[in-house]
PDB file of C-alpha atoms in Angstrom:
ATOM      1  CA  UNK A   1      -6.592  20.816  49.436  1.00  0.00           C
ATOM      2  CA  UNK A   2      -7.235  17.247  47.806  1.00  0.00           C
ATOM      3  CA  UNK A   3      -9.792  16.589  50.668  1.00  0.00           C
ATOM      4  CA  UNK A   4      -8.284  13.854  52.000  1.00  0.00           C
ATOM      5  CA  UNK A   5      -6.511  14.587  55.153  1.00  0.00           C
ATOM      6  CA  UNK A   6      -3.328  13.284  56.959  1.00  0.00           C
ATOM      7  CA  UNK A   7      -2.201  13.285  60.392  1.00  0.00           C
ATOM      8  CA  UNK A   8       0.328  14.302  61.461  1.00  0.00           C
ATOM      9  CA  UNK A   9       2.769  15.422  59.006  1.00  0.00           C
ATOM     10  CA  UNK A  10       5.743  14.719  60.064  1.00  0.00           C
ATOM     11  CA  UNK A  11       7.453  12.048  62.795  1.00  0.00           C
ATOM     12  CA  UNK A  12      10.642  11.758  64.015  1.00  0.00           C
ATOM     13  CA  UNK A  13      10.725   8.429  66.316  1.00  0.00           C
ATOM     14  CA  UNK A  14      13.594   6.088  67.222  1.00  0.00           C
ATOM     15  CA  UNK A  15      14.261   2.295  66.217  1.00  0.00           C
ATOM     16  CA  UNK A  16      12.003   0.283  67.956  1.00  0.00           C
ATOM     17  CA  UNK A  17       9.244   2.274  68.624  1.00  0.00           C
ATOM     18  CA  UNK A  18       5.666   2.155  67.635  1.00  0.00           C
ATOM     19  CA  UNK A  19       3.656   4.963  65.406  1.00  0.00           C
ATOM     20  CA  UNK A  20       0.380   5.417  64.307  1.00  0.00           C
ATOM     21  CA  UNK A  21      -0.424   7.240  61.103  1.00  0.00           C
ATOM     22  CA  UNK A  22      -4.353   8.324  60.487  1.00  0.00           C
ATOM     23  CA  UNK A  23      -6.314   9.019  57.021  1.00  0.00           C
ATOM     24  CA  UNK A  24      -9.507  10.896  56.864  1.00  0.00           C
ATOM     25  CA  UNK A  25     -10.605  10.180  53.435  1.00  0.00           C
ATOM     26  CA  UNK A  26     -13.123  12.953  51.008  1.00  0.00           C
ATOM     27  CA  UNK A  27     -16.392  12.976  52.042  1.00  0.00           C
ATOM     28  CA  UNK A  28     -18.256  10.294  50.307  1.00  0.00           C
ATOM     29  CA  UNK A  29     -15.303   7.839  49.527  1.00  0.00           C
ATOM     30  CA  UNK A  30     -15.134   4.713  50.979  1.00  0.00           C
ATOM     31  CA  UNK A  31     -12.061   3.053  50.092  1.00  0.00           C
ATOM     32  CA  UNK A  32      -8.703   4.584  51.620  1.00  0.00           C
ATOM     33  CA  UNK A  33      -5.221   3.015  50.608  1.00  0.00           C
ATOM     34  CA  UNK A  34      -2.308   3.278  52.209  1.00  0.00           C
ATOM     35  CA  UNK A  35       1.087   3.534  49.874  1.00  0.00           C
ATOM     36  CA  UNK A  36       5.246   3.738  50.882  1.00  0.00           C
ATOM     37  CA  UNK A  37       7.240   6.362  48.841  1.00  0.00           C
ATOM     38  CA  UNK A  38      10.783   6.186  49.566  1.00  0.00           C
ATOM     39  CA  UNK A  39      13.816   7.611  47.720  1.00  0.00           C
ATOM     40  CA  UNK A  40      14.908   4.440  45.840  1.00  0.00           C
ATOM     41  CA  UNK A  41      11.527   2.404  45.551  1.00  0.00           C
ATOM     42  CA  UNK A  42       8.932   4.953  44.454  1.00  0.00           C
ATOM     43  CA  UNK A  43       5.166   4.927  45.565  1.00  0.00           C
ATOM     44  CA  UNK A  44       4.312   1.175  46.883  1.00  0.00           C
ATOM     45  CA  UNK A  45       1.104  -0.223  47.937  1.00  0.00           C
ATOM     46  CA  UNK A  46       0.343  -1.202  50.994  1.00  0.00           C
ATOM     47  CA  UNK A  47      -2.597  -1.910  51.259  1.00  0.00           C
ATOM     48  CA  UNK A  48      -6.874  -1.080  51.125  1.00  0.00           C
ATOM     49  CA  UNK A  49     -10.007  -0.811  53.057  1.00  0.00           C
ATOM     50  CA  UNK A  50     -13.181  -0.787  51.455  1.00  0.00           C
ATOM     51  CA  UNK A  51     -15.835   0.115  54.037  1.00  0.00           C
ATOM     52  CA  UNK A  52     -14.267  -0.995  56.600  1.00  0.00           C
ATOM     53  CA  UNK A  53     -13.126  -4.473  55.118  1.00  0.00           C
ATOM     54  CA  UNK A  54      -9.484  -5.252  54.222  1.00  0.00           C
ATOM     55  CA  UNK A  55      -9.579  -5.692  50.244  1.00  0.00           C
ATOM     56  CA  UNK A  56      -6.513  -6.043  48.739  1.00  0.00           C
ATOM     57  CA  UNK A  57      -2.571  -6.212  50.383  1.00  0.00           C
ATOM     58  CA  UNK A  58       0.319  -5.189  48.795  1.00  0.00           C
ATOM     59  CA  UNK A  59       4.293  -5.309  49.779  1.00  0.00           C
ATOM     60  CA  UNK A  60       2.509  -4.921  53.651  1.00  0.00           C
ATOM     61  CA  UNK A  61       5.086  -5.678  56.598  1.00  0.00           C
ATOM     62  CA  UNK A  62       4.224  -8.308  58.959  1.00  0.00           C
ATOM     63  CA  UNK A  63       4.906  -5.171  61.905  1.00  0.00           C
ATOM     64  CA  UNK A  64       2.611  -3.125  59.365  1.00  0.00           C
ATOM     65  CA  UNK A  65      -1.211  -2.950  60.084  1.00  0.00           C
ATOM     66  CA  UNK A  66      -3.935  -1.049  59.593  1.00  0.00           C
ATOM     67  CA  UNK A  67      -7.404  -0.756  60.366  1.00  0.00           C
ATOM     68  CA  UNK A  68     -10.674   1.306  58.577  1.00  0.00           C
ATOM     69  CA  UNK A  69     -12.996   2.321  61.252  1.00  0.00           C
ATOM     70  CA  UNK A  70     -16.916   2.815  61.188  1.00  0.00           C
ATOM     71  CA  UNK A  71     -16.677   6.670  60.499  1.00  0.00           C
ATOM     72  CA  UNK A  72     -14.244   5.731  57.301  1.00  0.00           C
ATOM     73  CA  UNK A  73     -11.058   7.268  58.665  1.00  0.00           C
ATOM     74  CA  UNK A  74      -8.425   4.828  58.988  1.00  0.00           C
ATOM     75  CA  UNK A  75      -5.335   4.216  60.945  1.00  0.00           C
ATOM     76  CA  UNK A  76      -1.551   2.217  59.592  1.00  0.00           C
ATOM     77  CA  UNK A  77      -0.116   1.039  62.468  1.00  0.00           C
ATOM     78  CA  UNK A  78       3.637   1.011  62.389  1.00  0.00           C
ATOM     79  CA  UNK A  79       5.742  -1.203  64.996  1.00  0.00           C
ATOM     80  CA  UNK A  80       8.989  -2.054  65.728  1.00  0.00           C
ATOM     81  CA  UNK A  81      10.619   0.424  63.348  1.00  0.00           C
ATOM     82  CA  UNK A  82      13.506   0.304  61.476  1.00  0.00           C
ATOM     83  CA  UNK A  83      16.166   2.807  59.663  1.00  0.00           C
ATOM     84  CA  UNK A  84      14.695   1.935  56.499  1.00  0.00           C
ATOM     85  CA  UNK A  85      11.262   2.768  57.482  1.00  0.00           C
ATOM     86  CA  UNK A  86      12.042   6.285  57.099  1.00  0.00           C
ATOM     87  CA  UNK A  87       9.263   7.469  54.391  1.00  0.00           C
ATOM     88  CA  UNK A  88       6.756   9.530  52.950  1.00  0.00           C
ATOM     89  CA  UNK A  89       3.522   7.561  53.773  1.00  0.00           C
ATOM     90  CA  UNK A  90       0.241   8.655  51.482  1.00  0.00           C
ATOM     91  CA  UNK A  91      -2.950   7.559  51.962  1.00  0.00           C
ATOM     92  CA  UNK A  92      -5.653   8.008  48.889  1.00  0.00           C
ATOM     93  CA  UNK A  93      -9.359   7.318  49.234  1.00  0.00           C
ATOM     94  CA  UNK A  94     -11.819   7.064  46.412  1.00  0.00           C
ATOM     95  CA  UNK A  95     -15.770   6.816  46.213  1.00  0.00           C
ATOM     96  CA  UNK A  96     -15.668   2.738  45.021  1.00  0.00           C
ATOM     97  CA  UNK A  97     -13.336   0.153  45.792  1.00  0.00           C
ATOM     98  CA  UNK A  98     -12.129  -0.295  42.338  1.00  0.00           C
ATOM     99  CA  UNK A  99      -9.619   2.474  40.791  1.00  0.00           C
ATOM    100  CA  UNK A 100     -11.635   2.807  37.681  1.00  0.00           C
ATOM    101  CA  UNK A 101     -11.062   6.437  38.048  1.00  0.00           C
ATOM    102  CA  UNK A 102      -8.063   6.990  39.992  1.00  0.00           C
ATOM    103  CA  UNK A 103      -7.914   8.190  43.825  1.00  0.00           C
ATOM    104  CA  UNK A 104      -7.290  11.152  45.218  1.00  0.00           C
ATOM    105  CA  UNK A 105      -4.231  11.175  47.619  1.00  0.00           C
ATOM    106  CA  UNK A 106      -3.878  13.158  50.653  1.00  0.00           C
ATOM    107  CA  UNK A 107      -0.102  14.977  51.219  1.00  0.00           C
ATOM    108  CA  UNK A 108       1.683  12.741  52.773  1.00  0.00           C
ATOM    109  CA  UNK A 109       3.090  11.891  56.401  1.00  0.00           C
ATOM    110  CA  UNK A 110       6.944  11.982  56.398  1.00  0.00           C
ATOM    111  CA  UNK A 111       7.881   9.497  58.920  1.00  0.00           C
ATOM    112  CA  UNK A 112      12.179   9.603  60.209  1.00  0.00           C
ATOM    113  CA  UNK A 113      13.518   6.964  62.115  1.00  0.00           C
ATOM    114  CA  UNK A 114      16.919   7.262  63.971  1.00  0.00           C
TER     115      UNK A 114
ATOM    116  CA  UNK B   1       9.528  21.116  51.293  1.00  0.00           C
ATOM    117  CA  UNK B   2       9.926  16.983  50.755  1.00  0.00           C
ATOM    118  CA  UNK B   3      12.540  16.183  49.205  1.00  0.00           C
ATOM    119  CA  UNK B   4      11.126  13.182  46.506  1.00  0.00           C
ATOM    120  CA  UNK B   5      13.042  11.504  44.204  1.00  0.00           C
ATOM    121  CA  UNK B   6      16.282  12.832  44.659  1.00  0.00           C
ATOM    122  CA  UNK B   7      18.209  10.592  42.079  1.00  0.00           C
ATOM    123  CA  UNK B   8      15.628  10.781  39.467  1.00  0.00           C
ATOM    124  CA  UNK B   9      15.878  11.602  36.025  1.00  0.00           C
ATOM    125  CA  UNK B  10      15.679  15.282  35.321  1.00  0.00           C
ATOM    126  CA  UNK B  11      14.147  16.932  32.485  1.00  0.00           C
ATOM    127  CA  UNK B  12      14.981  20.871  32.280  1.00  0.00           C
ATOM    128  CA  UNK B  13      12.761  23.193  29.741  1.00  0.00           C
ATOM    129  CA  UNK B  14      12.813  26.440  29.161  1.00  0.00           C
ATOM    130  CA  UNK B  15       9.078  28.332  29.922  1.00  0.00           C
ATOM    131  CA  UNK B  16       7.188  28.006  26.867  1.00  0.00           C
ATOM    132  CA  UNK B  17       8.490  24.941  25.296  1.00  0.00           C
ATOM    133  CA  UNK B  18       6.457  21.504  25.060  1.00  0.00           C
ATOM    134  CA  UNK B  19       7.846  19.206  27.711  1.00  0.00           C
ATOM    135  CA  UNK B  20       7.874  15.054  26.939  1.00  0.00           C
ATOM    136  CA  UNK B  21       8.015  13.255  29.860  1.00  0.00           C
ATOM    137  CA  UNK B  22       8.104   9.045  28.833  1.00  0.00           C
ATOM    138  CA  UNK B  23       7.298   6.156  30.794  1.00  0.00           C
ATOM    139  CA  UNK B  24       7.919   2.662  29.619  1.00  0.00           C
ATOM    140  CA  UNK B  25       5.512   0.171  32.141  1.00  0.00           C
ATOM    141  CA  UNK B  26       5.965  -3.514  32.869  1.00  0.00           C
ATOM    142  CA  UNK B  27       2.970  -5.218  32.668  1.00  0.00           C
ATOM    143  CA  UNK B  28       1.146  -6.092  28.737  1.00  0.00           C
ATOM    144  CA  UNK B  29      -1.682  -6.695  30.603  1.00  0.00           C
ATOM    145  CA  UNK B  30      -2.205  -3.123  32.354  1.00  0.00           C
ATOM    146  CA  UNK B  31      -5.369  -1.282  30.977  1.00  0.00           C
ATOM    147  CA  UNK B  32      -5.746   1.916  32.543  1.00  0.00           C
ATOM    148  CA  UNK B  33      -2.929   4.248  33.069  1.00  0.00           C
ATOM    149  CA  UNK B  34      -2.721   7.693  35.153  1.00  0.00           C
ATOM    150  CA  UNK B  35      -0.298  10.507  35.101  1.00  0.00           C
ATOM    151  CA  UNK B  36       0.261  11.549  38.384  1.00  0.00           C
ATOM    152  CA  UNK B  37       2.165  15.321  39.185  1.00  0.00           C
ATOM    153  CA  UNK B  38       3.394  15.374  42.530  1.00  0.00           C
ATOM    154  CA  UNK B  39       4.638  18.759  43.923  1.00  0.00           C
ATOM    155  CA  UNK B  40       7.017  18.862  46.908  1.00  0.00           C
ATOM    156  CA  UNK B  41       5.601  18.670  49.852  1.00  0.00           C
ATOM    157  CA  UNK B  42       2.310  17.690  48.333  1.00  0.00           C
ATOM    158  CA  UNK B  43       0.516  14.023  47.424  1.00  0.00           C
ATOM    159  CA  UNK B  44       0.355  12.784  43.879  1.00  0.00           C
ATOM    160  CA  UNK B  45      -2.335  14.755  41.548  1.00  0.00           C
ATOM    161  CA  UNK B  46      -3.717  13.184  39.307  1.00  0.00           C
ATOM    162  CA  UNK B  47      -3.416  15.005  35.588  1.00  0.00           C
ATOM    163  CA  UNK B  48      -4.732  12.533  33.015  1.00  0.00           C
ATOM    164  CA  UNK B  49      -5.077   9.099  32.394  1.00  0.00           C
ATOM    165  CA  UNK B  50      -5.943   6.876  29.695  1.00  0.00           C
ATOM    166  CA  UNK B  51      -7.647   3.473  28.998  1.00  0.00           C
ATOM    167  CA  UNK B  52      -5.604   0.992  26.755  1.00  0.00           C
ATOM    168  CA  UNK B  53      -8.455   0.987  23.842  1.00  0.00           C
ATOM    169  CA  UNK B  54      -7.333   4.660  23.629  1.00  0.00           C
ATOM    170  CA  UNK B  55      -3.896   5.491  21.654  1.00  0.00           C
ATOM    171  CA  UNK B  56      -4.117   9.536  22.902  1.00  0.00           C
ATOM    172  CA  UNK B  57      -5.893  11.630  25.339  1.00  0.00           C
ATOM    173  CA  UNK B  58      -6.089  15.093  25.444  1.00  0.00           C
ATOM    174  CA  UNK B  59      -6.700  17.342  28.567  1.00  0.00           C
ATOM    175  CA  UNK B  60      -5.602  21.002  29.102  1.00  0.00           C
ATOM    176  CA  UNK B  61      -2.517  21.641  27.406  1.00  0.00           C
ATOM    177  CA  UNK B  62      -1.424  17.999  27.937  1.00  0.00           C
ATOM    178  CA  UNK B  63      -1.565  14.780  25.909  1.00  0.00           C
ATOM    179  CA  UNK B  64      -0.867  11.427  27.003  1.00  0.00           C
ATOM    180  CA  UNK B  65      -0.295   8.757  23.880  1.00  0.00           C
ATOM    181  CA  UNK B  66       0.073   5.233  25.005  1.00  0.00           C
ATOM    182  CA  UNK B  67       2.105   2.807  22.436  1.00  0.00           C
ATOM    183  CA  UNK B  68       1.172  -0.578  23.623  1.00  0.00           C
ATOM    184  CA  UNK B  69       3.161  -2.483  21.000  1.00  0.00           C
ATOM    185  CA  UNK B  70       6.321  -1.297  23.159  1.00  0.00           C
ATOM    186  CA  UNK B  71       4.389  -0.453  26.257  1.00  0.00           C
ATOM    187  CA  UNK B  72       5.340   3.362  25.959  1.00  0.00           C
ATOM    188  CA  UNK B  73       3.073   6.005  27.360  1.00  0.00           C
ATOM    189  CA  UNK B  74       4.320   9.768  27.022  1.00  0.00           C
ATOM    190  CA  UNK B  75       2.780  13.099  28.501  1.00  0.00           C
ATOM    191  CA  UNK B  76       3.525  16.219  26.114  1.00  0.00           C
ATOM    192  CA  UNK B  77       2.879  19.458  28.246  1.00  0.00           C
ATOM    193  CA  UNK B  78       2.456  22.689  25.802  1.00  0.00           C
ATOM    194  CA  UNK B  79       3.546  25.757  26.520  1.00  0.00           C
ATOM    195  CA  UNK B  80       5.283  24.863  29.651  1.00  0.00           C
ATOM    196  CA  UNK B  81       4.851  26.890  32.657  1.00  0.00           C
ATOM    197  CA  UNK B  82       7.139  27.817  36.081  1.00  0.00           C
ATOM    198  CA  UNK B  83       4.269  25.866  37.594  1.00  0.00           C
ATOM    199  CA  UNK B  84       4.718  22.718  36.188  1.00  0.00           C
ATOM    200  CA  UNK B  85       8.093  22.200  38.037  1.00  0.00           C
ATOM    201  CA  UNK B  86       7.426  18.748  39.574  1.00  0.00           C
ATOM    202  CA  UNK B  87       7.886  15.604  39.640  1.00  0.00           C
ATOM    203  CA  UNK B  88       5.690  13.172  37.210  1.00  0.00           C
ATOM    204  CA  UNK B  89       4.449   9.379  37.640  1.00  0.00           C
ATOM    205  CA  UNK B  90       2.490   7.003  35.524  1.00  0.00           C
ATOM    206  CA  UNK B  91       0.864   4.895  36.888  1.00  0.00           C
ATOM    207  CA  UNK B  92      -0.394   1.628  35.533  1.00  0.00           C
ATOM    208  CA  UNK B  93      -3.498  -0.195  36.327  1.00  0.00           C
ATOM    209  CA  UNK B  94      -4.374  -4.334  35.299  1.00  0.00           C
ATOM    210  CA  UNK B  95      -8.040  -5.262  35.765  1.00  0.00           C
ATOM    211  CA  UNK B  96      -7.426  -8.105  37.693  1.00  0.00           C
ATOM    212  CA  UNK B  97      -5.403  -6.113  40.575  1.00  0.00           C
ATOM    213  CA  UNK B  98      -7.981  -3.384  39.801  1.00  0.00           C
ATOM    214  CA  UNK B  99      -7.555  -1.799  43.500  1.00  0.00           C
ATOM    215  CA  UNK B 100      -4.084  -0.913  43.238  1.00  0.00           C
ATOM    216  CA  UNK B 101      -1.320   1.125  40.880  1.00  0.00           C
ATOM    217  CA  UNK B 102       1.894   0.354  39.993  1.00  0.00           C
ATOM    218  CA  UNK B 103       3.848   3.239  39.985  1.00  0.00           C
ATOM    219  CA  UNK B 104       7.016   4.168  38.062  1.00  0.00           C
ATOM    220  CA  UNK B 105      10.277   6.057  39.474  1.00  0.00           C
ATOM    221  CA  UNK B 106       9.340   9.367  37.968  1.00  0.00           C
ATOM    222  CA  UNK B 107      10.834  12.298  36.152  1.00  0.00           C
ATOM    223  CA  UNK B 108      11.732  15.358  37.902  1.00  0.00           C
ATOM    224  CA  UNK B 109      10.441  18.048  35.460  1.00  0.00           C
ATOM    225  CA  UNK B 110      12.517  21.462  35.973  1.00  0.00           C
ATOM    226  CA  UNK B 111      11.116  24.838  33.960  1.00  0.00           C
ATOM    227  CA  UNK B 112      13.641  27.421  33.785  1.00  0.00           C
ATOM    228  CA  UNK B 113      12.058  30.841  34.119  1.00  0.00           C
TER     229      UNK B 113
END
């Protein structure tokens, strides 16, 4: 058990429809980012909270959000979904809001659109 | 389990022999590179990384050597166990986008009892 958690694991939804993905990160981190991992583009980064402030963006979605809330857990919103959606979303957390060390990621929520 | 990286390259080993998995990253400016194992069904774990003033790094039976002339980094596994069947990523890290990691596609490591 890394220590960060995911929720749920897996979700099977149809085109169209809204999701919500959450991210408890290890106790004591305060940055959580969110990465894609599907079969032909590898792990891709979303995008970070630090602290509750947004602090860096990646290859983000316009109908891709998300949100870090006061407790540190934090929520990627996921709307009007699409085939290729379909992925393994991660979320990783670490204690500052650089990588200097590397994060730890959490195992994953496998998200299937049809 | 997930099912990650099904058209990656595959590296098969025997148990017991030193594994070298290679990674060839984009970016002359990256200074900090990771090697992540990822299991299936399981998140990326971090192994061993290295900093790019640093031409080898040694951790517990593996070594990561990092060639920036042709921005090469390799991870050599000794004595290869069952256990190690995963799939690897480096990772590389430039200071100025110091919150996030570029990945690479990965190599499906594959220990044959």
């Amino acid at each position: 058990d890394s220590g960060v958690t995911q929720t749920p694991k897996h979700l099977i939804t149809a085109t169209g429809q809204r999701v919500t993905l959450r991210c408890s990160p290890r106790s004591g981190d305060l940055s959580v980012y969110w990465y894609q991992q599907s079969l032909d583009q590898g792990l891709q980064f979303l995008i970070q909270y630090y602290n509750g402030e947004e602090r860096a963006k990646g290859n983000i979605l316009e109908r891709f959000s998300a949100q870090q809330f006061p407790d540190l857990h934090s929520e990627l919103n996921l709307s009007s979904l699409e085939l290729g959606d379909s992925a393994l979303y991660f979320c990783a957390s670490s204690r500052s809001s650089a990588t200097n060390y590397g994060y730890t990621f959490g195992s994953g929520t496998r998200l299937t659109v049809v | 389990g997930e099912s990650v990286g099904l058209h990656l390259p595959t590296l098969s080993v025997q148990e017991g022999d030193n594994s070298i998995i290679n990674c060839a990253y984009s970016n002359s400016a990256s200074d900090y590179f990771i090697w992540y194992k990822q299991e299936s069904g399981k998140g990326p774990q971090f192994i061993i990384d290295i900093r790019s003033n640093m031409d080898k790094r040694q951790g517990q039976r593996v070594t990561v050597l990092l060639n920036k002339t042709v921005k090469h980094l390799s991870l050599q596994i000794a004595a290869t166990q069952p256990g190690d069947s995963a799939v690897y990523f480096c990772a590389e890290n430039i200071k100025k986008d110091f919150n996030k990691f570029y990945f690479g596609s990965g190599t499906k490591l594959n220990v044959k009892p």
